[in-house]
Coordinates of C-alpha atoms and ligand atoms in Angstrom, one line a residue:
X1 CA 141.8 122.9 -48.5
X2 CA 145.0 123.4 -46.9
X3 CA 147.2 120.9 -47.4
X4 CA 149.6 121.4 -44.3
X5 CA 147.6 118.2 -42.5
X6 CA 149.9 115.9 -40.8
X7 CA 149.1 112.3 -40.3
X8 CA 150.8 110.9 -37.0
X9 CA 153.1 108.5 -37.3
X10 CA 153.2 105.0 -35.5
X11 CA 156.0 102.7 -34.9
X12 CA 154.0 99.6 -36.5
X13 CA 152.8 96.5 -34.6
X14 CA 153.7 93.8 -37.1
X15 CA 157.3 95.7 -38.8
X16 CA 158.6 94.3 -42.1
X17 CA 160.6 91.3 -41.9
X18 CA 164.2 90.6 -44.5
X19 CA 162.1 88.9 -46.8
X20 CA 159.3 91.3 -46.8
X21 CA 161.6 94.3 -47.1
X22 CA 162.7 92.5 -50.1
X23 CA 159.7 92.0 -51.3
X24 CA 158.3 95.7 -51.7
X25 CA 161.8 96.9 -52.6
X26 CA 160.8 95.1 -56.2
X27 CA 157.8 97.6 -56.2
X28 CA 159.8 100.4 -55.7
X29 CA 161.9 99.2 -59.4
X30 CA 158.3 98.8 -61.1
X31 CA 156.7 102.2 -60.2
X32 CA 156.9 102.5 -63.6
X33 CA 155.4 99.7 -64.8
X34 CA 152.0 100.3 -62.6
X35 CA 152.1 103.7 -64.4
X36 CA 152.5 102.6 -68.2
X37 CA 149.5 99.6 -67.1
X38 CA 147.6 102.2 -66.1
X39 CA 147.7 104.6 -69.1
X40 CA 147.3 101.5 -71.6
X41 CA 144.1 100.3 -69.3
X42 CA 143.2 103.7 -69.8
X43 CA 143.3 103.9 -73.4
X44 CA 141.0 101.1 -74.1
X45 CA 137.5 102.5 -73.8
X46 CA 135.6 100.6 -72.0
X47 CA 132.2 102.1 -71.3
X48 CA 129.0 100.9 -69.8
X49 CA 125.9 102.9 -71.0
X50 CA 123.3 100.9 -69.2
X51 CA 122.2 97.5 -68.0
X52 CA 120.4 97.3 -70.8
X53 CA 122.5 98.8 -73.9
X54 CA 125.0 96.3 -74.7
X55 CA 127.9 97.5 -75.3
X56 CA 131.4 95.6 -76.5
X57 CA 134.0 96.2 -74.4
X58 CA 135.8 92.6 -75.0
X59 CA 138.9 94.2 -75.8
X60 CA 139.8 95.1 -72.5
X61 CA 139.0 91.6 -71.3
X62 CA 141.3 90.4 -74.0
X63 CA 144.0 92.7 -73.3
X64 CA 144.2 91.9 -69.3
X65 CA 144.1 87.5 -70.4
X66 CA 146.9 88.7 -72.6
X67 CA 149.2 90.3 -70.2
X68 CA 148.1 87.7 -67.6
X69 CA 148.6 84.8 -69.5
X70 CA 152.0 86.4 -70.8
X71 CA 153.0 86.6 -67.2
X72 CA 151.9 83.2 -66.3
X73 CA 149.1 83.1 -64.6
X74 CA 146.1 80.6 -65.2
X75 CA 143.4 82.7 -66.9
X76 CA 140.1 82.7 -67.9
X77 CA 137.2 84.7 -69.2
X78 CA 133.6 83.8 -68.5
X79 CA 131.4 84.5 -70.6
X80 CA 128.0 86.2 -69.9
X81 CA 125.2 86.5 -71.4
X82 CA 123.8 89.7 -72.4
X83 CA 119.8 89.6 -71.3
X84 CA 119.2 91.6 -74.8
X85 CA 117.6 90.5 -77.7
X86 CA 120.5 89.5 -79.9
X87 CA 121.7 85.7 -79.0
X88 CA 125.3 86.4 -79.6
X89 CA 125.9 89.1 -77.3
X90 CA 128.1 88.8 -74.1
X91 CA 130.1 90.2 -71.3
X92 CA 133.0 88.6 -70.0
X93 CA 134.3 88.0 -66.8
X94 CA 138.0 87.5 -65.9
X95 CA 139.6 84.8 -63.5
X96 CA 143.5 84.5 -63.4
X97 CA 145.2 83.4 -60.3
X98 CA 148.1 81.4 -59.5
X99 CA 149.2 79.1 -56.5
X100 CA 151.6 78.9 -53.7
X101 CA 153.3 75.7 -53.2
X102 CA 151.0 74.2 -50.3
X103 CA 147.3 74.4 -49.6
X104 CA 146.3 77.1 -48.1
X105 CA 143.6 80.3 -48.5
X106 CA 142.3 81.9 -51.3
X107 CA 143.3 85.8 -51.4
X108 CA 141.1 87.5 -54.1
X109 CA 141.9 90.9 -55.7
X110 CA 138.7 92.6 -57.4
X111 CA 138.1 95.6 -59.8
X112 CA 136.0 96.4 -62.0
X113 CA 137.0 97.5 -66.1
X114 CA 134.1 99.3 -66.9
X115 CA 133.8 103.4 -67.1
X116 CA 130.8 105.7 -66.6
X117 CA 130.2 107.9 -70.3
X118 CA 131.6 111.3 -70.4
X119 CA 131.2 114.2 -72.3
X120 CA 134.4 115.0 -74.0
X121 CA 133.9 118.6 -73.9
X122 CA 133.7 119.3 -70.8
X123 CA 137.3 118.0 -70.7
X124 CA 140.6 119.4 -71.0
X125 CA 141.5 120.2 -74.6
X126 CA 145.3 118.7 -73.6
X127 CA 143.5 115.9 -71.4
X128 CA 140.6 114.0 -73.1
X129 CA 139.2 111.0 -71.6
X130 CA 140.5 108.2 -73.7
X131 CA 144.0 109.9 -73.8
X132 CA 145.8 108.5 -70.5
X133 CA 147.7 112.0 -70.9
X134 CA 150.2 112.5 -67.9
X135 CA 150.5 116.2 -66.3
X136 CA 152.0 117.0 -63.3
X137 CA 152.4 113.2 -61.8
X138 CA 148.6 112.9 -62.8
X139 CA 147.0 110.6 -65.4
X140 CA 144.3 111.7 -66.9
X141 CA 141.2 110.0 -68.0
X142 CA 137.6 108.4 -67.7
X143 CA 138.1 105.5 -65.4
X144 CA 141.5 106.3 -64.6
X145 CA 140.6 106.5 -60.8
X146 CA 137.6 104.5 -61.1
X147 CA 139.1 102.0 -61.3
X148 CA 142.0 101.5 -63.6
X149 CA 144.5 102.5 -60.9
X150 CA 143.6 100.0 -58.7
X151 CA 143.6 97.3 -61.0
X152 CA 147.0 98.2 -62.4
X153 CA 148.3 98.1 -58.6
X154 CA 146.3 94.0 -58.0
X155 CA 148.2 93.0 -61.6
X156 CA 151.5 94.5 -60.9
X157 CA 151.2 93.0 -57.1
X158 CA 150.5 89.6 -58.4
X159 CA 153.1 89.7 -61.1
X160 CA 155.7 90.8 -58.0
X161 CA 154.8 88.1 -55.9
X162 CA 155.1 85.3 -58.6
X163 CA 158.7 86.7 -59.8
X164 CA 159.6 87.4 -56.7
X165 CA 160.0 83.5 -55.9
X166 CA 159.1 83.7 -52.0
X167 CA 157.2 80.8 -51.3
X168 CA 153.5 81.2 -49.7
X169 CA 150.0 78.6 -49.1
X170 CA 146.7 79.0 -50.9
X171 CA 145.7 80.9 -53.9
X172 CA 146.4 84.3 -55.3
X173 CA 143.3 85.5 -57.7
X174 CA 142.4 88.3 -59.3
X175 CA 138.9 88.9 -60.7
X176 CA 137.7 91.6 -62.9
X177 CA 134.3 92.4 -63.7
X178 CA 132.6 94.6 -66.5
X179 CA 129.6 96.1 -65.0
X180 CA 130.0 97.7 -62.0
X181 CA 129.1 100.6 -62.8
X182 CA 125.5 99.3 -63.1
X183 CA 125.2 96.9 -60.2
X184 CA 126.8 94.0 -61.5
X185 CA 124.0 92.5 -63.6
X186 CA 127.3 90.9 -65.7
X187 CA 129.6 91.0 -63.5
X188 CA 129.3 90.8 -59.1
X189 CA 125.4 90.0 -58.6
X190 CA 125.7 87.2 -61.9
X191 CA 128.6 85.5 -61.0
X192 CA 128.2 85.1 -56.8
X193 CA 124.3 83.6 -58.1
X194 CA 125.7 81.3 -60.9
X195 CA 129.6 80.5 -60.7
X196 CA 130.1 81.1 -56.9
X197 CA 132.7 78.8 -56.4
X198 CA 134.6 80.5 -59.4
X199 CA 134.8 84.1 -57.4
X200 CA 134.3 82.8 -53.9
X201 CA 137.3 83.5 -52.0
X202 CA 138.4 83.4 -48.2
X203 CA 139.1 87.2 -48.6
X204 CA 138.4 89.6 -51.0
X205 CA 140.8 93.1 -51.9
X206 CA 138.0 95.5 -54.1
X207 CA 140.5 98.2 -55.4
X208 CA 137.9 100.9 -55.3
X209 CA 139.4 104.5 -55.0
X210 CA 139.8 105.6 -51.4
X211 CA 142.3 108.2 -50.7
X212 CA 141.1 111.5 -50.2
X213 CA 142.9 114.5 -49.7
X214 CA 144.1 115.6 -47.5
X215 CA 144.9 112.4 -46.6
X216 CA 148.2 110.5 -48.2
X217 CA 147.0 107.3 -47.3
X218 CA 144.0 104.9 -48.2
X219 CA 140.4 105.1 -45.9
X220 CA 139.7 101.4 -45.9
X221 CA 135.8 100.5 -46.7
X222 CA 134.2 97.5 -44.6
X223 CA 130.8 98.1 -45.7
X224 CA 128.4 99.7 -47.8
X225 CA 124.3 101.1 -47.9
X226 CA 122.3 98.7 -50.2
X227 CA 121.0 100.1 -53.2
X228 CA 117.2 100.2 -53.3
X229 CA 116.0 101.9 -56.3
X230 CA 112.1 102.2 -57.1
X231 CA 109.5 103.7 -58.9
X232 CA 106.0 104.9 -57.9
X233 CA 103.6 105.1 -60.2
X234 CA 100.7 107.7 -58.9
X235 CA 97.6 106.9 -60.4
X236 CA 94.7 110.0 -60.1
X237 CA 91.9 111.3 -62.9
X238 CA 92.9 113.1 -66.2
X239 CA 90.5 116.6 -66.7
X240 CA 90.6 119.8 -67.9
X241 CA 92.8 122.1 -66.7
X242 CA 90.2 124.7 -66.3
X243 CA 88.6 122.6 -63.6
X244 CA 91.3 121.5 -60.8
X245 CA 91.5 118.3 -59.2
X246 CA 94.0 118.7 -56.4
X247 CA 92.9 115.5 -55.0
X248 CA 93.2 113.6 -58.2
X249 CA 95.3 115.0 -60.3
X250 CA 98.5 112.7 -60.5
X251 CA 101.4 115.0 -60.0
X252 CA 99.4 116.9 -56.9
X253 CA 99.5 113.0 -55.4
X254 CA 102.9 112.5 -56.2
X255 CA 104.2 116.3 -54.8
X256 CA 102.2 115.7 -51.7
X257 CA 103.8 112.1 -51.2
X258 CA 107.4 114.3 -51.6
X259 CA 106.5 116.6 -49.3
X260 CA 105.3 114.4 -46.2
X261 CA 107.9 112.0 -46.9
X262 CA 110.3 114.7 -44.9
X263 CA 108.8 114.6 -42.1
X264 CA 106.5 111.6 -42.1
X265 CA 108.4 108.6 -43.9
X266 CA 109.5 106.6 -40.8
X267 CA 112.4 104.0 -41.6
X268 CA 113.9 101.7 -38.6
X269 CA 117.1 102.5 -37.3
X270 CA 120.1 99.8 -37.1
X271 CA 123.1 99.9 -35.6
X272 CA 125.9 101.9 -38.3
X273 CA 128.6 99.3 -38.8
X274 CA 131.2 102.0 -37.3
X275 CA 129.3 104.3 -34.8
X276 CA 130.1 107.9 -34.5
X277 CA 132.1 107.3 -31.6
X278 CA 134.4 104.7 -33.6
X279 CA 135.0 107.1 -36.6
X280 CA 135.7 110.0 -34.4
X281 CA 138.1 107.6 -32.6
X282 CA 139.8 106.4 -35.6
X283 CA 140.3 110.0 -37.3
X284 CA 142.3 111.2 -33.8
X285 CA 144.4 108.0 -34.2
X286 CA 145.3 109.2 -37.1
X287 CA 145.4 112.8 -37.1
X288 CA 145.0 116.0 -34.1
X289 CA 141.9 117.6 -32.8
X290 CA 142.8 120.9 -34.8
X291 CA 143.3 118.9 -38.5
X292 CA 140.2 117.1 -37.7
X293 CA 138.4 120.8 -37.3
X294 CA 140.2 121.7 -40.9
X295 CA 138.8 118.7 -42.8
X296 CA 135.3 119.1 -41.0
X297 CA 135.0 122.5 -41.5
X298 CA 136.2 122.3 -45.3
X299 CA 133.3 122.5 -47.7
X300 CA 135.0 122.8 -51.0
X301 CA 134.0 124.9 -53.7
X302 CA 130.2 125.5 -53.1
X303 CA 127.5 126.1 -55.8
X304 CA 125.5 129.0 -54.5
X305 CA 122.5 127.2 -55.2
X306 CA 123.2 124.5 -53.0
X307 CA 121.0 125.0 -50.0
X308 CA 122.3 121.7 -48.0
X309 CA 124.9 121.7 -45.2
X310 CA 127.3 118.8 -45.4
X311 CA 125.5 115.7 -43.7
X312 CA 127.7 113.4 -41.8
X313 CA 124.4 111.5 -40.4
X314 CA 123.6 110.2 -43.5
X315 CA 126.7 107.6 -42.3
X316 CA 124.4 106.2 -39.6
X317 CA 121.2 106.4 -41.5
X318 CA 119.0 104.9 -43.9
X319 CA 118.0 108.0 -46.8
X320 CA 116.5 108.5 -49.8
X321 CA 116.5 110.7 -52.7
X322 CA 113.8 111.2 -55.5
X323 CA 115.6 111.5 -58.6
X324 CA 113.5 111.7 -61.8
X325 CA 109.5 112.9 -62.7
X326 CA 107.4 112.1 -65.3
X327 CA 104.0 113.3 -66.0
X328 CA 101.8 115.4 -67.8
X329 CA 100.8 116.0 -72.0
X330 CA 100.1 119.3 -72.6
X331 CA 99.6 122.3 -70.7
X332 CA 96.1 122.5 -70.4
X333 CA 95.6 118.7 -69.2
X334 CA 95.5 117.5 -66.0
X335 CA 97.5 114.3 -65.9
X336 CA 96.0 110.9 -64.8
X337 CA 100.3 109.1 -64.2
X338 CA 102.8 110.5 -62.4
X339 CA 106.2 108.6 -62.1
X340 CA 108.7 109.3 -59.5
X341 CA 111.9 107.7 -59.3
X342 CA 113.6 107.2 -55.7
X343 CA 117.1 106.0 -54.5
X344 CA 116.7 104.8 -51.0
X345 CA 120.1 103.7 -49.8
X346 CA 119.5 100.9 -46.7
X347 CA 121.8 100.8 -44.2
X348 CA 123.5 97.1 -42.9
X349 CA 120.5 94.9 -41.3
X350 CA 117.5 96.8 -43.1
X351 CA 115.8 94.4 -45.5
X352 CA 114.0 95.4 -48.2
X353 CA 110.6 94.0 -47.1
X354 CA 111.1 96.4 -43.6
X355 CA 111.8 99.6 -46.2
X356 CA 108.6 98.1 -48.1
X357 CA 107.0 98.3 -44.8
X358 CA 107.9 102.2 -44.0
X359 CA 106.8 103.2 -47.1
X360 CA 103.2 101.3 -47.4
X361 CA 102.8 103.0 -43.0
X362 CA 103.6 106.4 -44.3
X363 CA 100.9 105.7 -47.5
X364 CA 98.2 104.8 -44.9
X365 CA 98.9 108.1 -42.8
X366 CA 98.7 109.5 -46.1
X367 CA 95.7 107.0 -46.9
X368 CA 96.9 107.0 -50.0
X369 CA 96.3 102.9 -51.1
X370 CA 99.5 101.2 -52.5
X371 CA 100.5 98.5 -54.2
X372 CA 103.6 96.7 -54.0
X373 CA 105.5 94.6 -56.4
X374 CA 104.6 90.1 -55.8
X375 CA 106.4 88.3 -53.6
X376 CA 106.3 91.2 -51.0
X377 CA 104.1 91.3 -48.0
X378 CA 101.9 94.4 -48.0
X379 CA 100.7 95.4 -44.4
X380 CA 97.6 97.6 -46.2
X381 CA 96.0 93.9 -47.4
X382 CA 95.3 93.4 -43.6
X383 CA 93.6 96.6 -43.0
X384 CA 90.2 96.7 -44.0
X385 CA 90.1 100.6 -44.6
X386 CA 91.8 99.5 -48.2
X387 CA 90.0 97.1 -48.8
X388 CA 87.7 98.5 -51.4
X389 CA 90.0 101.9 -52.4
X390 CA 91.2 102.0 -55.9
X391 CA 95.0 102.3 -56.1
X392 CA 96.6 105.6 -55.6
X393 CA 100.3 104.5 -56.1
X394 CA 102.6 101.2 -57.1
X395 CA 105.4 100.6 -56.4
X396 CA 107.8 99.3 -58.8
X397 CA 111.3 97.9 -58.4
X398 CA 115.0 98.9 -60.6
X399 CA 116.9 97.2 -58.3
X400 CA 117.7 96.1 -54.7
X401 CA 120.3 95.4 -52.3
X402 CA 120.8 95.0 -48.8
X403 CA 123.3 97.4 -47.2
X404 CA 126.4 95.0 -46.1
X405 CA 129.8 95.0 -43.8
X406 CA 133.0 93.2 -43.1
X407 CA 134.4 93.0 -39.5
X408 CA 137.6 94.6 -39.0
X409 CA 138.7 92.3 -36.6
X410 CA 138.9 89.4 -37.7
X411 CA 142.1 87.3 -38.7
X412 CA 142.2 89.1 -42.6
X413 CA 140.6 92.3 -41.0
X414 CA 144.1 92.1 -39.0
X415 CA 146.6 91.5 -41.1
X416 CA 145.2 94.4 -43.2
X417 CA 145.9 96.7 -40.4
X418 CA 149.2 95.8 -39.6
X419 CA 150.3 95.7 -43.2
X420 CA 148.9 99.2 -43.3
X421 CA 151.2 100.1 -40.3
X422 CA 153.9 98.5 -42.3
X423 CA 153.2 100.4 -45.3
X424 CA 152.6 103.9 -44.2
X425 CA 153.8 103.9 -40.2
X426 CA 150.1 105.4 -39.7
X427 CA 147.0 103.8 -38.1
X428 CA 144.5 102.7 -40.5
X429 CA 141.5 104.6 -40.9
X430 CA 137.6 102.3 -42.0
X431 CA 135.0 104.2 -43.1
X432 CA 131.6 102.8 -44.3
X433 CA 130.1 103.7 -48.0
X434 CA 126.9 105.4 -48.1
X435 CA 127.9 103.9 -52.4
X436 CA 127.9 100.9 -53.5
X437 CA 130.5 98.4 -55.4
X438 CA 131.0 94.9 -56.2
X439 CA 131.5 93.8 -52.5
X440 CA 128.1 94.3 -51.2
X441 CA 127.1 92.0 -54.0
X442 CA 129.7 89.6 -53.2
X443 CA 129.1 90.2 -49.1
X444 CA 125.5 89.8 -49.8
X445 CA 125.8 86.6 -51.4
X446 CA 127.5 84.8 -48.1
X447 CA 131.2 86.1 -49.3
X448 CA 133.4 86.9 -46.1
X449 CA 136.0 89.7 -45.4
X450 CA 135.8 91.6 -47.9
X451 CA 137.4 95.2 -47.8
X452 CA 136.9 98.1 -50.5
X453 CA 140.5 100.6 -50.9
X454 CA 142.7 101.2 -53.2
X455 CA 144.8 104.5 -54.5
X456 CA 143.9 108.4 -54.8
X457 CA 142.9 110.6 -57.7
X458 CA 139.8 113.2 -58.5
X459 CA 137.1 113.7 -60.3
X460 CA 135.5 109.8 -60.5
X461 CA 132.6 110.3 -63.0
X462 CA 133.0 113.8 -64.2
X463 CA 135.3 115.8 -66.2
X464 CA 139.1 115.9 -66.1
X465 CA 139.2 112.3 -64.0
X466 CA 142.6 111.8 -63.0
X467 CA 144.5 109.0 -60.9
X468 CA 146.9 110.6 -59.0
X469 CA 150.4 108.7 -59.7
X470 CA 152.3 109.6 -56.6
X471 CA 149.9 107.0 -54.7
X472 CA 150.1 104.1 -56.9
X473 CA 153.4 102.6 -55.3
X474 CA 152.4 102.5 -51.6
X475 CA 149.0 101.1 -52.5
X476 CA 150.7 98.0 -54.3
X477 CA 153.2 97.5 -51.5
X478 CA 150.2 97.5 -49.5
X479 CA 148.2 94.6 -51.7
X480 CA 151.1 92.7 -52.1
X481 CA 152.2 92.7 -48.7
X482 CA 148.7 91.8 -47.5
X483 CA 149.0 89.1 -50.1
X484 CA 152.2 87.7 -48.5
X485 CA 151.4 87.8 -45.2
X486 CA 147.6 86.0 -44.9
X487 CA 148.6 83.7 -47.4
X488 CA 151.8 82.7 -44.9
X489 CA 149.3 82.8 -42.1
Ligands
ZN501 ZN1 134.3 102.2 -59.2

């Protein structure tokens, strides 16, 4: 990609007042600090295998109540249970905030510590993953831009706006969690059901990564699909492999149920929380008609085996994925299971009963009988053509969520765009998440404006992540200006 895109520059609505300009001048004389937080974060490993593979990563939470404590904030971790069999096992949660002199609202700043596993040689020989190695105004390593560098920015923020004396309302809190990375089990969905006034908040900063190049400046994320995850079971007849069963045999069901689910799989629209329109508007603010040709028309580097064109609709759209297999004993067996894994990500305003409903309409045209997990309405118990079938498929669930978003407009949604204009004299850019993070749990659970950006870097969960360092400084002015100004409001 060519990097010759120019953002155009605005003359801000809201420009920085003395005391503001003060303010951000004391992150210009820690840069350095948010870089040396960052490469220490970096260097404590902090991995999460799986929901259900504990894994210690109390260290981290340690080192952040340290530094937090040091500086002099009000901190505390929370401990969770892990749902394993060993009693003593737990993840922690961490709460440290301070407060202005007057009452006032509650600004929240949220990240999460964990990392995804890596491989460590697939990395760099002069760059491995626990290393926080720096190369070219680059630090290297797993979870460096997911999401070390954002966190560094919310602690170096909060430390600026306590030294810096300026007086402000409310409540300035920063929350980290340690299980993103696997939906929160730990961390976002456990705390917002069982210690929601701990993490509720008026508004909510998730540091999330969200500059990407060509862009300079951070894409700002108001909402996100909800996670559905499920597995079907396809039930048909073992036999010999001599004598076929199409009908029966348990991976024929579950390739046929693939196959038709293309074309035959209906889910109900809703309304994308930005419409085409909106994002098409928001990208010309921002940059002109020909750079907007550039970064459509750039594919990147393209496996040759990669058949798909770059989908854009898949913004506006409920999809789905099937992502693992499993069948079969031996070559000569026909197989009476067949498991299929699928990632359906719902879109704002889809529940999962209505997906539950798609799925069991397209069985029926596929008269295929299916069963879904209790508690959910199945529209194939009031048809009397199932009545008396056996069971062809169940479904089973790994996890749901309902899609979510913020509006941009209102009083938080505001002040985050005029701080933007403040920050980087360009108009800000929202884009919706076809991915989730902690703030569709914490959106889902009644939690309002909450907003998803943070700085730039490459390679989130695969080899050679790197944060990349030249961002780090504007995306701190940005939090603590944000900061300043709603909690003055
Ligand atoms: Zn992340």
């Amino acid at each position: 990609m060519s990097e010759d895109i120019t953002e155009k520059k605005i003359i801000p609505r809201v420009p920085l007042k003395k005391n503001e300009k003060i303010l951000l001048s004391f992150v210009d004389k820690n840069e350095q600090k948010i870089t040396d937080l960052l490469q220490k974060l970096v260097q404590i490993e902090s991995l999460n295998f799986s929901e259900f593979q504990y894994h210690n990563i109390d260290k981290i939470f340690e080192f952040t109540k340290d530094l937090m404590e040091k500086e002099g904030f009000k901190t505390e971790l929370f401990k969770v249970p892990f749902l394993g069999k060993k009693k003593n096992e737990s993840y922690y949660n961490l709460i440290s905030s301070f407060e202005g002199g007057k009452k006032g609202k509650t600004l929240q700043f949220n990240g999460h510590l964990d990392i995804v596993p890596f491989n460590p040689d697939n990395w760099d020989e002069e760059t491995p993953p626990l290393g926080g190695v720096i190369k070219e105004n680059k630090l290297y390593g797993r979870g460096s831009i997911d999401m070390k560098a954002g966190i560094a920015c919310q602690m170096i923020a909060m430390k600026i706006l306590k030294e810096s004396g300026l007086k402000f309302k409310g409540k300035l809190k920063l929350w980290l969690t340690p299980d993103e990375e696997t939906h929160g089990a730990y961390g976002s969905a456990y705390m917002t059901k069982n210690n929601f006034e701990v993490i509720n908040a008026d508004a909510t900063i998730v540091g999330e990564p969200s500059i990407r190049k060509p862009m300079s400046s951070p894409s700002i994320g108001l909402g996100e699909k909800g996670p559905n995850w499920v597995k079907f079971t396809f039930h048909g007849v073992a036999g010999h492999g001599s004598w076929p069963k199409p009908k029966s045999n348990a991976i024929n069901k579950a390739t046929r149920f693939i196959y038709e689910a293309e074309r035959k799989l209906k889910i109900p629209k809703r309304k994308p929380p930005i419409t085409k329109i909106q994002q098409l508007k928001y990208m010309l603010k921002r940059v002109n008609y020909s750079d907007l040709k550039k970064i459509r028309a750039y594919t990147g580097e393209k496996n040759p085996l990669d058949k798909d064109k770059r989908d854009s609709s898949i913004l506006y759209r409920t999809t789905f994925s099937f992502t693992e297999i499993n069948a079969g004993i031996k070559t000569n067996v026909i197989p009476d299971t067949c498991e299929l894994s699928a990632d359906f990500r719902a879109m704002p305003g889809l529940t999962t009963q209505e997906l539950f409903d798609a799925i069991v309409k397209f069985c029926s045209k596929l008269k295929y009988r299916i069963e879904l997990p209790e508690g959910y309405n199945n529209l194939q118990h009031e048809n009397p053509k199932f009545k008396d079938e056996p069971t062809d498929v169940t479904l089973s669930i790994i996890t749901v969520g309902e899609g979510s978003a913020t509006d941009p407009n209102t009083e938080f949604g505001k002040i985050i765009q005029n701080s933007y204009e403040a920050v980087y004299a360009t108009s800000p850019l929202f884009h919706f998440n076809t991915g989730f993070s902690d703030g569709g749990n914490m959106r889902e659970a009644g939690m309002k404006d909450i907003f998803v950006f943070g700085p730039g870097g490459r390679n989130a969960h695969n080899a050679n992540e790197y944060a990349d360092l030249s961002t780090l400084k504007d995306v701190t002015k940005l939090y603590l200006l944000i900061a300043y100004r709603y909690l003055n409001s």
